[in-house]
Amino acid sequence: MSDLYRELILDHYKNPRNHGELDPCDAHAQGQNPLCGDDIAISMNFSGDDVSEVRFTGRGCAISQAAASMLMELVEGRSVTELAELPKEELLDEIGVPLEKNPARLKCALLSLGVLKLALHRAKGTPLPEEWAGFEER
Amino acid sequence: MSDLYRELILDHYKNPRNHGELDPCDAHAQGQNPLCGDDIAISMNFSGDDVSEVRFTGRGCAISQAAASMLMELVEGRSVTELAELPKEELLDEIGVPLEKNPARLKCALLSLGVLKLALHRAKGTPLPEEWAGFEER
Amino acid sequence: MSSITSISALDVPRIKSDFPVFEERFDGRELAYLDSANSSQKPRQVLEGLTEFYEHSYANVHRAVYELGERATAGYEGAREKTRAFLGADSTREIIFTRNGTEALNLVAHAWGLNELGPGDVVVSTVLEHHSNFVPWQYVAERTGAEFAVIGADGNGELDLEQLDAIAGRGRVRLVAFGLISNSIGSVNPVEALIGWAREHGAVTVVDACQAAPHRTLDVASLGVDFLALTGHKMLAPSGIGVLWGRQALLNSMEPFNLGGEMIRSVTIEETTWNELPNKFEAGTPPIAQAYGLGLAIDYLTRVGLERIEAHEHDLTTYAMERLAGADGVSVLGPPAERRGGIVSFTLDSAHPHDVAQILDSHGVAVRAGHHCTQPAMDHFGISATTRASFYLYNTRTDVDRLVEALADVRATFA
Amino acid sequence: MSSITSISALDVPRIKSDFPVFEERFDGRELAYLDSANSSQKPRQVLEGLTEFYEHSYANVHRAVYELGERATAGYEGAREKTRAFLGADSTREIIFTRNGTEALNLVAHAWGLNELGPGDVVVSTVLEHHSNFVPWQYVAERTGAEFAVIGADGNGELDLEQLDAIAGRGRVRLVAFGLISNSIGSVNPVEALIGWAREHGAVTVVDACQAAPHRTLDVASLGVDFLALTGHKMLAPSGIGVLWGRQALLNSMEPFNLGGEMIRSVTIEETTWNELPNKFEAGTPPIAQAYGLGLAIDYLTRVGLERIEAHEHDLTTYAMERLAGADGVSVLGPPAERRGGIVSFTLDSAHPHDVAQILDSHGVAVRAGHHCTQPAMDHFGISATTRASFYLYNTRTDVDRLVEALADVRATFA
Ligand SMILES: Cc1ncc(COP(=O)(O)O)c(C=O)c1O
Ligand SMILES: Cc1ncc(COP(=O)(O)O)c(C=O)c1O
């Protein structure tokens, strides 16, 4: 079996954390991976500068959905400013499987983070960093 | 020195036969080789079904100009019907140097014959054979 | 499939030995490469010929007046002649080398479509098409004010010809574009009916043969189409080469597409005139070595025999469909093996196609997962992606067995 | 040329040994290949790397979820990164792989020009341009109703910048296209002045670097241009690959050019949206191995050092101009060696350039004869063709000597 599908990923895929939608919400964004059609939507509420609540919905492969679920656990309770700068390495460490060799799957893994960045920068009115530029246009 | 430049070719190049223009004339055509800019114009008068007079003008490489000059000698006094079917091998035999390996120079060698065909078929109102189709558009 | 046939079977082990990629071991095993509909592997004969060409016959073509240039031109134009013969075309003037299949189709869309179409006209594609034979038509229709009509399909992924009348009712049918074989589900389209209908309406026909040319004998004369596109990389040739065949009269009447060196007759500041066919459509230095390589690939395919290749793939497809029919949780899309090429697309109940493909990869089984550049077809089936296995001359029943076994592991993982 | 320099000389014999074509004998002699401005020969490092890539890393890119596809994608995208670094561009998103230099220029003409230009606008090219950087602009001007203006040159083939004011008087200058080095006479254009002028008028600048990229260090940031085109086959890479670099903001604002697979984000029957950069401009299966080969060629050039290559070619050019100045009946076109690339174009009093090249060929000297796809430049000089010798890293002074000796034979033949 592939290294990519360790227990934790399958668990998050089968039992996604924070699944759902916040409506109304303080920030929202959606994004797809045009290569494979994976789709993630994230909604958040803020309390002061902190993210008080976060939810996601989506469809797609186990990697993209599990990564989104893991991201939820990283996000809740942290400050918007901090999250706007959240390095992708933090999420990749959490996922914990080697993706460098596999740019296609890396895109799946980072889809939710891109959508999160877009939601945060939109809410703050700040420009999306170049690294995430692909998400802007979606 | 290259095989292509045997004595006869240089002689025709330096002393072209039937050089000039017939005006008025019974048939006329002009053509270029877009690859190298070689240019040939041929004018003819008919007497009955025969070509009574033929002249050419042109500029370009020794091969194209010598071939045109040699063609003049092949043409005069022969019938339009016969010339409209003149196989290119007859001119190539006259030139007498190997050109098969060299499609670029082959085009130079056959430029005058293409122009002749165009002039004859135009005068006769018959369609130019597919083999010479490139000349039609010029 | 067990009918008696005079076509002798392929010697697959011998063929396989021509493809260096099968010497490598993936997790200790030979690669089960089941993604040839995406792009094929290349035989030694093509790769060695290519290197030799670069080493001893390479220069720019057409314009060189020296030995190397003559060799290069002979190689390049020789490939045009091989392609002409391969397609049963009348003249090498009708063979235009492009970058890939997509560019061949875009050439027609830009050079014919943008200039010929207008309001009241109908441009027809099908719901099964590859994006490269769909988006260009959608785009030129929008740019010119023409209608864009799409022939739908039934649950098997077979075109619904009953829709043709309604489409004809929408205006003057000017162009009908369709593929011979669907790349995503493998169905073979009803060519004769479509061409008959298009002709009835005086429409120009564009056939996407990207999935057919590598696997079956084609003959443009008997097909009766106006344009045909194919791509080299799916038929053992290098990447970077495609072909547009078109009827000479049509090509002659068209404006050029890309502009620049080689495609002109004369250029002045005031005016430019175009070169004759095929140069008019080959602007700039062409993919010289890639065309030469396509010629070598055609030699290889012809030597092996396209009929034998087709029969071999049909056997594998039939076998794969039988085995997948018996595999838990697998649903195969598309028509029965009799009416498809060597392509089997399926979904698995418990896992997303990307995850399926990923786990298959860890078993040394290479398949493609995704929408296969056919999103309208995916929408038609109400899904976003499939896993697809596709066969070529180097595949065997063992590859199919490995696919089926690996699928069992996917199901166990996602159970 | 005899100035003291810190640039060490090229080890030409060693370089030559990397190019298999020089092992062959032409009429008993090594080939004096003086046609690299037309297309260059390829080193072993590129050819072997290419074969290895096909043998062990070939699959379609981007969409494959298996080991081979990952290798192929890494190879293809790695080449994009090498190209980015080679050009000093900000981002790999700005690097678009095309079929050749001509297509790179056409991409801008079609996707920017046809959509942005209109009556009252002026599109500027120069009389020295290659047809591929001339005809597309002439064509888009005609299609859009814009004015087409051509910067003239003086008797040396150097651009006449005094004409710029008059050109600006003809309307709103929207686009200025010019080459860095003329391919037919070798003159180096006044880049800074042209770009300064274009910017003053708010015009977009398009630089044809096809003749510069193989021979000199380029840096798009310091050049200050908007688009730059180059072609792989002139710089040791395979045929079938070109590059368009463009500013990201401009590329983002543009419509796509070719349409189809890979360049879309989503396709429905109603509507299609485009993918992000660079995919938006790379429709269909790209020239995968050719891009990889371009990356290998860039590695090779970088290892040898472009500054050393430029110095070496400058030495050969200076030497050739000295020797040709002393040869009977030879007239060299263009500026002095200080203001030219490694290109020497000339006419001979008694013989047509094609005849010259043909006889040189029989001496194992390969040059090009013709208008070099620059008919307006030929018209400017009042001629229809030249004989052109061009130099690259594998050439030597001996090649120049052989050229000059063979020219004497031409004169004798036509005396
Ligand atoms: C049916 C079909 N049409 C067109 C194409 C486009 O070919 P290419 O990617 O070579 O441009 C493909 C392959 O991707 C295909 O399968
Ligand atoms: C200056 C210049 N521009 C453009 C081109 C066109 O490049 P390609 O033939 O690769 O399309 C060439 C070469 O032919 C050239 O020399």
PDB file of C-alpha atoms in Angstrom, chain D residues 109 113-114 117-119 121-124 134-149:
ATOM      1  CA  ALA D 109       0.245  38.996 -31.762  1.00  0.00           C
ATOM      2  CA  GLY D 113      -2.604  42.245 -30.493  1.00  0.00           C
ATOM      3  CA  LEU D 114      -5.929  41.129 -31.930  1.00  0.00           C
ATOM      4  CA  LEU D 117      -5.408  47.111 -31.037  1.00  0.00           C
ATOM      5  CA  GLY D 118      -7.676  49.300 -33.096  1.00  0.00           C
ATOM      6  CA  PRO D 119      -7.779  52.275 -35.433  1.00  0.00           C
ATOM      7  CA  ASP D 121      -3.050  52.720 -32.760  1.00  0.00           C
ATOM      8  CA  VAL D 122       0.432  52.227 -34.169  1.00  0.00           C
ATOM      9  CA  VAL D 123       2.255  48.903 -34.185  1.00  0.00           C
ATOM     10  CA  VAL D 124       5.978  49.256 -34.791  1.00  0.00           C
ATOM     11  CA  PHE D 134       7.398  41.384 -38.849  1.00  0.00           C
ATOM     12  CA  VAL D 135       4.524  39.596 -40.574  1.00  0.00           C
ATOM     13  CA  PRO D 136       2.522  38.950 -37.357  1.00  0.00           C
ATOM     14  CA  TRP D 137       2.540  42.684 -36.584  1.00  0.00           C
ATOM     15  CA  GLN D 138       1.734  43.659 -40.131  1.00  0.00           C
ATOM     16  CA  TYR D 139      -1.149  41.194 -40.017  1.00  0.00           C
ATOM     17  CA  VAL D 140      -2.629  42.238 -36.673  1.00  0.00           C
ATOM     18  CA  ALA D 141      -2.409  45.870 -37.710  1.00  0.00           C
ATOM     19  CA  GLU D 142      -4.351  45.074 -40.845  1.00  0.00           C
ATOM     20  CA  ARG D 143      -6.931  42.981 -38.996  1.00  0.00           C
ATOM     21  CA  THR D 144      -7.534  45.591 -36.331  1.00  0.00           C
ATOM     22  CA  GLY D 145      -7.278  48.753 -38.381  1.00  0.00           C
ATOM     23  CA  ALA D 146      -4.124  49.876 -36.588  1.00  0.00           C
ATOM     24  CA  GLU D 147      -1.200  51.495 -38.431  1.00  0.00           C
ATOM     25  CA  PHE D 148       1.855  49.394 -39.196  1.00  0.00           C
ATOM     26  CA  ALA D 149       5.061  51.423 -38.941  1.00  0.00           C
TER      27      ALA D 149
END
